[in-house]
Coordinates of C-alpha atoms and ligand atoms in Angstrom, one line a residue:
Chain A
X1 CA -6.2 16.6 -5.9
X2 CA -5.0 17.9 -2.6
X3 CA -7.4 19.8 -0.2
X4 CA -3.9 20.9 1.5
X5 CA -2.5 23.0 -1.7
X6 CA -1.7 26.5 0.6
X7 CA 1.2 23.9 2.8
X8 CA 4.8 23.7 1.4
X9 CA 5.1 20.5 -0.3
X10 CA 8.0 18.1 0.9
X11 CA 10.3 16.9 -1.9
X12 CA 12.8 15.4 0.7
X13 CA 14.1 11.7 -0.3
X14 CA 12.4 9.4 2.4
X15 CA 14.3 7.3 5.1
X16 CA 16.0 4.1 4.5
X17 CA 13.6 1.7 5.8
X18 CA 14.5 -0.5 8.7
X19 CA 14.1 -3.6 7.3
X20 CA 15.2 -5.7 10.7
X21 CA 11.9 -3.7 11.8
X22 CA 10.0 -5.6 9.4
X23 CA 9.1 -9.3 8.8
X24 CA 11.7 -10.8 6.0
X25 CA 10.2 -12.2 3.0
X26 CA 10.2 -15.6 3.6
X27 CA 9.1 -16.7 7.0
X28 CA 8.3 -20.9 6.5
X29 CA 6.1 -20.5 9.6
X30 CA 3.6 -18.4 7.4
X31 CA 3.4 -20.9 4.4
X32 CA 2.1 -18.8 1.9
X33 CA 5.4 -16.5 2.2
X34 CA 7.4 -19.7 0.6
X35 CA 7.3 -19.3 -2.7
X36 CA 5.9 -15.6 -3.2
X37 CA 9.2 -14.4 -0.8
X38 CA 11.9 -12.4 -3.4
X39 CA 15.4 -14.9 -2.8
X40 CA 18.0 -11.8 -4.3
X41 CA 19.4 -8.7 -2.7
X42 CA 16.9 -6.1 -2.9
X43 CA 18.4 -3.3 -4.8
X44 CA 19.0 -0.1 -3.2
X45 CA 18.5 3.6 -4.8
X46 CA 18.6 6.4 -3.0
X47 CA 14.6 7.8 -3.5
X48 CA 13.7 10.0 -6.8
X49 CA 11.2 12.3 -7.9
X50 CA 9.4 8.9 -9.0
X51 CA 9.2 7.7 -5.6
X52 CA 9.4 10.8 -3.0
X53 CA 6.1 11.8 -5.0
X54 CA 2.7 9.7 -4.9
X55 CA -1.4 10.3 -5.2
X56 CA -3.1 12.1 -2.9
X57 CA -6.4 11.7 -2.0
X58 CA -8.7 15.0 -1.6
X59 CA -12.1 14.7 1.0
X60 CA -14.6 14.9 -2.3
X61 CA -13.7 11.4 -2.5
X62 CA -15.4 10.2 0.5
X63 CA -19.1 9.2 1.6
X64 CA -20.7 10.1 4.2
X65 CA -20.6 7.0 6.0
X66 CA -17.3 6.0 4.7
X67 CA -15.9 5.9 8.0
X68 CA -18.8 3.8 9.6
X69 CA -19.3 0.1 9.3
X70 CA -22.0 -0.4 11.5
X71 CA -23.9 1.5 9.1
X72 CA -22.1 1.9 5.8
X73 CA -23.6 -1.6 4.3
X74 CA -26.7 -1.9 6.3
X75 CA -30.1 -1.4 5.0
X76 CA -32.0 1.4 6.1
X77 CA -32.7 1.4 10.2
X78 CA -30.6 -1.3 10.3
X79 CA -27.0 -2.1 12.0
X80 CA -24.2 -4.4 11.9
X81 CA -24.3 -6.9 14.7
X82 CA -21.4 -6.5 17.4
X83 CA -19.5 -5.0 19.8
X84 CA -19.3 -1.4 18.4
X85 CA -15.8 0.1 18.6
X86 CA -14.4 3.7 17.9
X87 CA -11.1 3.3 15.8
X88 CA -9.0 6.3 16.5
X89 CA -5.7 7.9 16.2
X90 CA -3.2 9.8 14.5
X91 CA -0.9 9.3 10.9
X92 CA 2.7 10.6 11.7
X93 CA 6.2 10.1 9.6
X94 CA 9.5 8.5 11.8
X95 CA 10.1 12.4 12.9
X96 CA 7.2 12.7 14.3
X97 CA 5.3 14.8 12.2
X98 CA 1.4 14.3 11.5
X99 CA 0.9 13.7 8.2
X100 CA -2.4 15.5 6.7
X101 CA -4.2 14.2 4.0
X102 CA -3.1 10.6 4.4
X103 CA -6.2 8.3 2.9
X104 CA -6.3 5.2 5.0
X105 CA -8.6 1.8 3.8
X106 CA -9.6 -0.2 6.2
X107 CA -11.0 -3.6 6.3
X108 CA -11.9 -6.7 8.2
X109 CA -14.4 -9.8 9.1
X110 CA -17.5 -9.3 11.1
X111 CA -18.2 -9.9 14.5
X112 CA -17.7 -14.0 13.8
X113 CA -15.0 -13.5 12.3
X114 CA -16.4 -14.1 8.4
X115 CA -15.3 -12.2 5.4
X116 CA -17.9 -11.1 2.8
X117 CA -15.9 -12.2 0.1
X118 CA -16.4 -15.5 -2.0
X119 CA -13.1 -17.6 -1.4
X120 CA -13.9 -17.2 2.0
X121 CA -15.2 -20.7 3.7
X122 CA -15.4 -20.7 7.5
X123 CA -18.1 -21.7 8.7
X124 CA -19.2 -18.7 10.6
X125 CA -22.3 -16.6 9.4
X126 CA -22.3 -13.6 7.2
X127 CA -24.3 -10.2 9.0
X128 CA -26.5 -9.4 5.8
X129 CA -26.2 -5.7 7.5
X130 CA -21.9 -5.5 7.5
X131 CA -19.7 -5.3 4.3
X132 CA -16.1 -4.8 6.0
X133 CA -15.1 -2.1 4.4
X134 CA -14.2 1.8 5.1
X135 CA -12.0 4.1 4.6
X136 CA -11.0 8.1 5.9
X137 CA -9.0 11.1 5.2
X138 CA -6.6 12.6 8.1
X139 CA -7.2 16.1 9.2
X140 CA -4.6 18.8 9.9
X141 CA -3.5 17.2 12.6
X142 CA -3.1 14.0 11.0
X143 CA -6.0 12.3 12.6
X144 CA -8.5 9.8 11.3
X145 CA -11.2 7.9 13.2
X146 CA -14.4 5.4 12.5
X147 CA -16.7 3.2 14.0
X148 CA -17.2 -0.4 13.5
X149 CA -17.9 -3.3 15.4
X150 CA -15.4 -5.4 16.8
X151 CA -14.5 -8.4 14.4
X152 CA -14.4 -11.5 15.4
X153 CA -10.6 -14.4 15.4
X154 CA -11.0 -16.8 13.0
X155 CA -9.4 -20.4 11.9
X156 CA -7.1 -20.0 8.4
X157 CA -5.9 -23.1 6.7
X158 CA -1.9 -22.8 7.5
X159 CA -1.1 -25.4 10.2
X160 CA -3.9 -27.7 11.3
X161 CA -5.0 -25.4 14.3
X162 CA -4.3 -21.9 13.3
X163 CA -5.9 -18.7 14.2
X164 CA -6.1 -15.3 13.4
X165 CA -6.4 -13.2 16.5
X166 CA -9.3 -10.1 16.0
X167 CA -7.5 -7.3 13.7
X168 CA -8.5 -4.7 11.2
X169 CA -6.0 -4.1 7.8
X170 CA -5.2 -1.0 7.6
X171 CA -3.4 0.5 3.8
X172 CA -2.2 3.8 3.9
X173 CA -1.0 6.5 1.8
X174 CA 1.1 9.2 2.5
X175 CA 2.7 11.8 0.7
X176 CA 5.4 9.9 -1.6
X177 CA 4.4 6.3 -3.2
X178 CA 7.7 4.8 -0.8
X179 CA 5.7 5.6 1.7
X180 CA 2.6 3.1 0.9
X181 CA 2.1 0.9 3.7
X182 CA -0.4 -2.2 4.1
X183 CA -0.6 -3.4 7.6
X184 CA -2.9 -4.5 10.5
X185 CA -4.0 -3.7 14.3
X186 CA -4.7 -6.1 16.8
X187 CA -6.7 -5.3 20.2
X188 CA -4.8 -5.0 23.8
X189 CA -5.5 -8.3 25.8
X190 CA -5.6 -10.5 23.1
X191 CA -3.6 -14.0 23.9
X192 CA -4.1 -15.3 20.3
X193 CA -1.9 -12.5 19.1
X194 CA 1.3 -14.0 20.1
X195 CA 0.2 -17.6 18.6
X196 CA -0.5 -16.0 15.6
X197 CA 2.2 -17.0 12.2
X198 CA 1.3 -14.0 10.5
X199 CA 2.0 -11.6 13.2
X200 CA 5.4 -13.4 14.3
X201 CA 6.5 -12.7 10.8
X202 CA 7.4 -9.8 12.7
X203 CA 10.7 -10.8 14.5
X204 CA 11.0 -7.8 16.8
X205 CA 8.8 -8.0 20.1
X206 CA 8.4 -4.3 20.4
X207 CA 7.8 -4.0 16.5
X208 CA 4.3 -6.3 17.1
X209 CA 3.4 -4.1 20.5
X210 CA 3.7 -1.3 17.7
X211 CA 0.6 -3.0 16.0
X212 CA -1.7 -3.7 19.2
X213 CA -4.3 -1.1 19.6
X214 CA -4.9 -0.1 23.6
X215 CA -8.4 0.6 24.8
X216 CA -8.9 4.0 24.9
X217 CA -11.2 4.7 28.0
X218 CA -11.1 8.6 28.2
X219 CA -12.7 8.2 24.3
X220 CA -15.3 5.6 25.0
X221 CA -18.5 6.7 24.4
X222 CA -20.9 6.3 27.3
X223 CA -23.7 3.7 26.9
X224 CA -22.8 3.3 23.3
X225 CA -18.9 2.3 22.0
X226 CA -15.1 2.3 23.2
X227 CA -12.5 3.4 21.8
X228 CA -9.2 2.0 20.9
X229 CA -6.3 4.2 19.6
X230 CA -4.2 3.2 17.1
X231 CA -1.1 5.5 15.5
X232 CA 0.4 4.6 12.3
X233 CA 3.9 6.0 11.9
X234 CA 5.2 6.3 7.7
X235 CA 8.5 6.9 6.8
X236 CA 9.9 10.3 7.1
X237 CA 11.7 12.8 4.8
X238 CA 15.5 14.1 5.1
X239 CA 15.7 18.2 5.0
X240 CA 16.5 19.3 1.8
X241 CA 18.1 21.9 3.1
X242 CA 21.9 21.3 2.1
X243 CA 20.8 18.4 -0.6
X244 CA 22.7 19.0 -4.0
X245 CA 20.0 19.9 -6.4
X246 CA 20.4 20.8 -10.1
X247 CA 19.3 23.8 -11.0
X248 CA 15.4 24.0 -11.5
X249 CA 14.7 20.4 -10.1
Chain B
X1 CA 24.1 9.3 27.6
X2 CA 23.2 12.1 24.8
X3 CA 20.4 13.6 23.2
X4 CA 17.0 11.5 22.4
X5 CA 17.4 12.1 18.6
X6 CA 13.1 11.5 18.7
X7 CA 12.8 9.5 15.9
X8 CA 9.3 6.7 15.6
X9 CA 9.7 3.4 14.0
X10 CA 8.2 3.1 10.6
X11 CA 4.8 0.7 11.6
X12 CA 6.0 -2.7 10.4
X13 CA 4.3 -4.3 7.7
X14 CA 2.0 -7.2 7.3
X15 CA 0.4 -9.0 4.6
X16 CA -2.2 -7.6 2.7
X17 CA -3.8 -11.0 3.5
X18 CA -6.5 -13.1 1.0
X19 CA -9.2 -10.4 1.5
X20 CA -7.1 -7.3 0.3
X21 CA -9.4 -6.5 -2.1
X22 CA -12.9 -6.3 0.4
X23 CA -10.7 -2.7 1.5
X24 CA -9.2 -1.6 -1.5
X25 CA -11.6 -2.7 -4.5
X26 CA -15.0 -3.7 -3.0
X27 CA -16.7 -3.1 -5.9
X28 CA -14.4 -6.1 -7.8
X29 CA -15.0 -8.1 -4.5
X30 CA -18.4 -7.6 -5.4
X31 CA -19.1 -5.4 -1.8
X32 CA -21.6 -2.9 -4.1
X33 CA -23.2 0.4 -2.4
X34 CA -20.8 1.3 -0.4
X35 CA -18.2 2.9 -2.6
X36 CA -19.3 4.6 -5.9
X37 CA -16.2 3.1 -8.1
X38 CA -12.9 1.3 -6.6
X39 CA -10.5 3.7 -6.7
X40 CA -7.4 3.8 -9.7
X41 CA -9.4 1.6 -12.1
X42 CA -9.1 5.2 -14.5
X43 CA -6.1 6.8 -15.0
X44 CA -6.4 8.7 -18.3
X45 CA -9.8 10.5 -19.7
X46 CA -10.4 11.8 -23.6
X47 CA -8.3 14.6 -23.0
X48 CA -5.6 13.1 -21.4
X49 CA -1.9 13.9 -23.3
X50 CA 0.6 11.4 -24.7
X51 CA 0.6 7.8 -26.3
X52 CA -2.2 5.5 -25.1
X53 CA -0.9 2.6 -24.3
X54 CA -1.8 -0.8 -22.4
X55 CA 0.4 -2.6 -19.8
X56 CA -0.5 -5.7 -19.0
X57 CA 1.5 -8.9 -17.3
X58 CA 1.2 -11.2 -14.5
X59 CA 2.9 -11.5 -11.0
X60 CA 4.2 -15.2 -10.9
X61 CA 5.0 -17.4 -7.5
X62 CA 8.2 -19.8 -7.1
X63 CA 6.3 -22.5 -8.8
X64 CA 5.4 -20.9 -12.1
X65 CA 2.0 -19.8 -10.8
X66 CA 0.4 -16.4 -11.3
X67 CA -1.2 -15.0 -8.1
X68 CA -4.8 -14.5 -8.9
X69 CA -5.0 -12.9 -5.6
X70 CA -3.1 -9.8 -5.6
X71 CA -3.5 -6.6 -6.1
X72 CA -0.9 -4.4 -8.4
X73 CA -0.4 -0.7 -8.1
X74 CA 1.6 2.0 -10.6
X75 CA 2.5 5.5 -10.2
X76 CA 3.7 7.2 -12.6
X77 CA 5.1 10.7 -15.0
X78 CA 2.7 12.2 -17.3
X79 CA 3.4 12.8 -21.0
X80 CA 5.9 15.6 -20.5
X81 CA 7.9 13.6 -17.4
X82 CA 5.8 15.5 -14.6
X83 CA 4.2 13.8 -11.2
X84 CA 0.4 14.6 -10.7
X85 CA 1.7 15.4 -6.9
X86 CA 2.3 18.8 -4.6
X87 CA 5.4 17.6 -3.9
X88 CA 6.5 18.1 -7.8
X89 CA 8.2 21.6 -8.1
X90 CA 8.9 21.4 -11.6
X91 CA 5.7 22.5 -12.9
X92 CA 2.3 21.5 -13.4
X93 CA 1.2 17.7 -14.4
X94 CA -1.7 17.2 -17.1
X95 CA -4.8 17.6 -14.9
X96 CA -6.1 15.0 -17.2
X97 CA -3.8 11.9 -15.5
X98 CA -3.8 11.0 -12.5
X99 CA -0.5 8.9 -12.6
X100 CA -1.8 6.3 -10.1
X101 CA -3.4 3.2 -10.9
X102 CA -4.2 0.2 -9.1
X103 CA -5.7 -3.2 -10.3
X104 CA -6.5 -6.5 -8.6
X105 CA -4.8 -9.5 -10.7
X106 CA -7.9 -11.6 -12.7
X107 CA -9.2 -14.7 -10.5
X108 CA -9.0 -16.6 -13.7
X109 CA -5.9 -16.0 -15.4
X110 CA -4.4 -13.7 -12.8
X111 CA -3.6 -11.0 -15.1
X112 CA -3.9 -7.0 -14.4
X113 CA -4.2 -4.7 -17.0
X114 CA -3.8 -0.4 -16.5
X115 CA -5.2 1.7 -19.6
X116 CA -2.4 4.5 -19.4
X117 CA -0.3 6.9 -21.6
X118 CA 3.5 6.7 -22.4
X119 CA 5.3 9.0 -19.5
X120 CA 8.3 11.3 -20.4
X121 CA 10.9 11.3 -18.9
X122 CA 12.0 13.0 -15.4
X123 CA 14.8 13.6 -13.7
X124 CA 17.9 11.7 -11.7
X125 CA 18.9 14.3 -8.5
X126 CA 22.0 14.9 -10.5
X127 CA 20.6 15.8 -13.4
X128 CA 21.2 13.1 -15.8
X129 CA 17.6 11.7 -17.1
X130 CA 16.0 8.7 -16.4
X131 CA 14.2 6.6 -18.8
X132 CA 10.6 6.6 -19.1
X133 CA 9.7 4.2 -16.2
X134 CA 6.3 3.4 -14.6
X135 CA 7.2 2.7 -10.8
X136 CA 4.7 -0.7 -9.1
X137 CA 4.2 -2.0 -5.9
X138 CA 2.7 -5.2 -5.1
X139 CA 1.0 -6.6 -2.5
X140 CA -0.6 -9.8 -2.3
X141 CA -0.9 -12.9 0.8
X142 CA 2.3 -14.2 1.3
X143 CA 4.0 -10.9 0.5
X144 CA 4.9 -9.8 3.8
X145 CA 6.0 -6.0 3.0
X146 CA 5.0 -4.5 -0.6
X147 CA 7.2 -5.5 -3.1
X148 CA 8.5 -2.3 -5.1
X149 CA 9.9 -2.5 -8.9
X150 CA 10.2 -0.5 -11.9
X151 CA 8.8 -1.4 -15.2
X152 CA 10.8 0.4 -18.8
X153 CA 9.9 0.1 -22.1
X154 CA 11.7 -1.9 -24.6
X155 CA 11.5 0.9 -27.6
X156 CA 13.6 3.0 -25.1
X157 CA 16.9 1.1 -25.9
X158 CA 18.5 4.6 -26.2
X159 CA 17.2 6.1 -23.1
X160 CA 17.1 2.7 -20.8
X161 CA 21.1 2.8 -21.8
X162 CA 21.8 5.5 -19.9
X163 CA 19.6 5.4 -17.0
X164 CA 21.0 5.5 -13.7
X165 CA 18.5 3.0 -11.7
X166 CA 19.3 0.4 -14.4
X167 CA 23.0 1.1 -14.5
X168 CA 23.1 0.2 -10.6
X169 CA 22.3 -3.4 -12.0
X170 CA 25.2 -5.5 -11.4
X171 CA 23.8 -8.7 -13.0
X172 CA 23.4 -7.0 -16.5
X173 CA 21.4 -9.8 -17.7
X174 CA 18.8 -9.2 -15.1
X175 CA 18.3 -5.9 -16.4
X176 CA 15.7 -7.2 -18.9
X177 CA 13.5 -8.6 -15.9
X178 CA 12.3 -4.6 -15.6
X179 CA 12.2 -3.9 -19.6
X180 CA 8.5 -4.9 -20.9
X181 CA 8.4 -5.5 -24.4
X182 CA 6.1 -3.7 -27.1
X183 CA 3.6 -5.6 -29.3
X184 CA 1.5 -2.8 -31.0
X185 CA 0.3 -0.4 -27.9
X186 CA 0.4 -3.5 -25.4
X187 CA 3.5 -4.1 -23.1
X188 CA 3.4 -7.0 -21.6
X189 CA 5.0 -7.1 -17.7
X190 CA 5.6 -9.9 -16.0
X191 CA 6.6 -10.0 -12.6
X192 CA 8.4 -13.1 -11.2
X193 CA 8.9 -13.7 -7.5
X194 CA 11.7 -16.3 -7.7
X195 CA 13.4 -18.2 -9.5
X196 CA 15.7 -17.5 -12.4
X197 CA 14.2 -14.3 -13.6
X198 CA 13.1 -13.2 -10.7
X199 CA 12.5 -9.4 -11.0
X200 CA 15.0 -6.7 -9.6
X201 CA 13.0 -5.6 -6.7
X202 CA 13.8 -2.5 -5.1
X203 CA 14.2 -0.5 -1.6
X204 CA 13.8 2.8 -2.7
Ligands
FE2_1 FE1 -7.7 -10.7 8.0

């Protein structure tokens, strides 16, 4: 399936991932977390060949206007309504290595912060011309980008008076299925980031800045979008180099 | 002071939120046009080797509840214990499987359901074999990083007796929280978040 078949493959086991990094399970702040949240030990395994391995995603799979929402839903001539954004930047593992061939999904609300999706209630109107959805392949380099417009904060029933700052949701996948990552960017600047319960999950300060997107002003587009750049980093892969290995694993 | 060793954090996690499925099966979410199919809704074609077989189950919250807003992933060995991947270097996986499927729990019952074969069985790093295993990952809202497990298969008694993941078990009777038992070609796994028999989950 891979586009990248002439590169060594990597069969190294993958980090162990930080998990102080991360938000724990069960956060009571985000309510939702209380009874979906794991109570027991996670169990830790070194990684195997079921787990250093995963899907990969080859080009063929993607539309032409996979990577643009303005335009990916609209009708003919037509354009979702917004401020348009470029979505840029680069997929690299802990040791700083790009990862090619990564497929990264993304979705989000529209410019009012309304989901096209039917459990969704705020009051806010749907853009007939915007779906939320797109997706991309990294390059070589392990770069992706797209255009969209920027969506909009919205209310969420958790406490009374809670709201979700602007942010995209990214899911990624990388080389090996322990690297499969859901996760979202927010925009530089934004206050309601740091009232948000869904990104204080995330007990680290500098963890959070990892998920906030800078404006990118040398990649703006003049007279038409800016840019903001967003790396996602997956979990990296030991050498294999003085691993004990079977013979013909 | 020493060396910068250079290493990046991992990006952290966050929920795959209520609307999970508007990026990862529109089609389901009913966003049509945009992509042709969702992707992993077919994992085996008519040529495809090995056992058909279904697996189907729940993912069930603290109160009893199944999620009907989740969405369910599984990768896993072909027929002869091989990964459709280029980082498998033991030879090469049926072309006909694609190993990886992914399905959004039902809105009504909350129940996902993979069409799939049987997979061999690969190897432990030190060579001792593991059972046939079909590896998941859930994400859902309220599910703050994705929730990895294993699923085996009851008929395997022999096999799931000596493999090494389930022998790192210490609660033995919590072993059978990852064993999905057989009625006709349909194993039924059910995933349970808390509780008493909440499921080993793993980080792997
Ligand atoms: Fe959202």
């Amino acid at each position: 399936m891979s586009d990248f078949s002439n590169q060594k493959p990597e069969t190294g086991a993958f980090f162990q991932r930080d998990r102080a990094w991360h938000a724990p399970a069960l956060t009571p702040g985000y309510k939702t977390s209380v009874l979906r949240s794991p109570q027991k030990a996670l169990l830790s395994l070194d990684g195997t060949i079921s787990e250093i391995t995963g899907p990969v995603f080859g080009h063929s799979i993607l539309g032409e206007l996979d990577n643009d929402l303005i335009h990916n839903f609209a009708k003919p001539g037509e354009s979702a309504i917004g401020e348009r954004i470029i979505v840029h930047g680069r997929v690299l593992d802990e040791r700083g290595q790009p990862v090619r061939g990564a497929l990264l999904e993304f979705w989000q609300a529209n410019a009012g912060g309304r989901y096209r999706h039917k459990k969704e209630t705020y009051l806010a109107p749907l853009d007939p011309n915007f779906g939320g959805c797109g997706r991309a392949i990294t390059g070589e380099d392990g770069s992706y980008r797209f255009r969209t417009v920027k969506p909009g904060p919205y209310p969420w029933p958790n406490g009374v008076n809670d709201w979700r700052p602007a942010h995209i949701h990214f899911s990624i996948f990388g080389h090996g299925f322990a690297q499969r990552l859901i996760t979202q960017m927010y925009f530089e600047g934004d206050p309601m980031i740091w009232k948000c319960p869904i990104v204080t999950t995330i007990p680290d300060r500098n963890a959070i800045e990892q998920l906030i997107a800078p404006l990118d002003w040398a990649n703006t587009i003049p007279m038409d979008a800016r840019a903001y750049k967003f790396d996602i980093v997956l979990r990296g892969r030991r050498s294999t180099l003085f691993e004990n290995r079977m013979e013909g694993n | 002071m020493v060396q910068d060793l250079g290493y990046l954090k991992e990006s952290p996690s966050q929920t795959a939120g209520p609307y999970v499925h508007i990026g990862c099966t529109p089609n389901f979410a009913g966003i049509t046009g945009v992509y042709d199919t969702d992707l992993g809704t077919v994992m085996v074609n008519d040529r495809t080797l090995g056992e058909r077989i279904t697996v189907r189950g729940r993912v069930i919250d603290g109160a009893g509840a199944p999620l009907k807003d989740a969405l369910v992933e599984i990768w896993q060995a072909d027929a002869a214990g091989l990964y459709n991947s280029p980082s498998e270097l033991r030879g090469t996986a049926d072309p006909n499987f694609t190993g990886w499927g992914r399905c959004p729990t039902s809105a009504d019952d909350g129940i996902f359901t993979f069409e799939t074969i049987k997979p061999g069985r690969a190897p432990y790093k030190d060579g001792r074999r593991m059972a046939p295993h079909i590896t998941f990952w859930i994400v859902a809202r309220g599910i703050n990083i994705g929730l990895h497990t294993r699923m085996y298969f009851a008929d395997e008694a022999e096999a799931n007796a000596e493999d090494p993941l389930l022998a790192r078990i210490e609660h033995r009777h919590r072993v059978a929280t990852l064993v999905a038992p057989r009625e006709g070609s349909v194993y039924t796994f059910d995933i349970h978040l808390q509780g008493d028999k909440e499921t080993v989950f793993l980080d792997i």
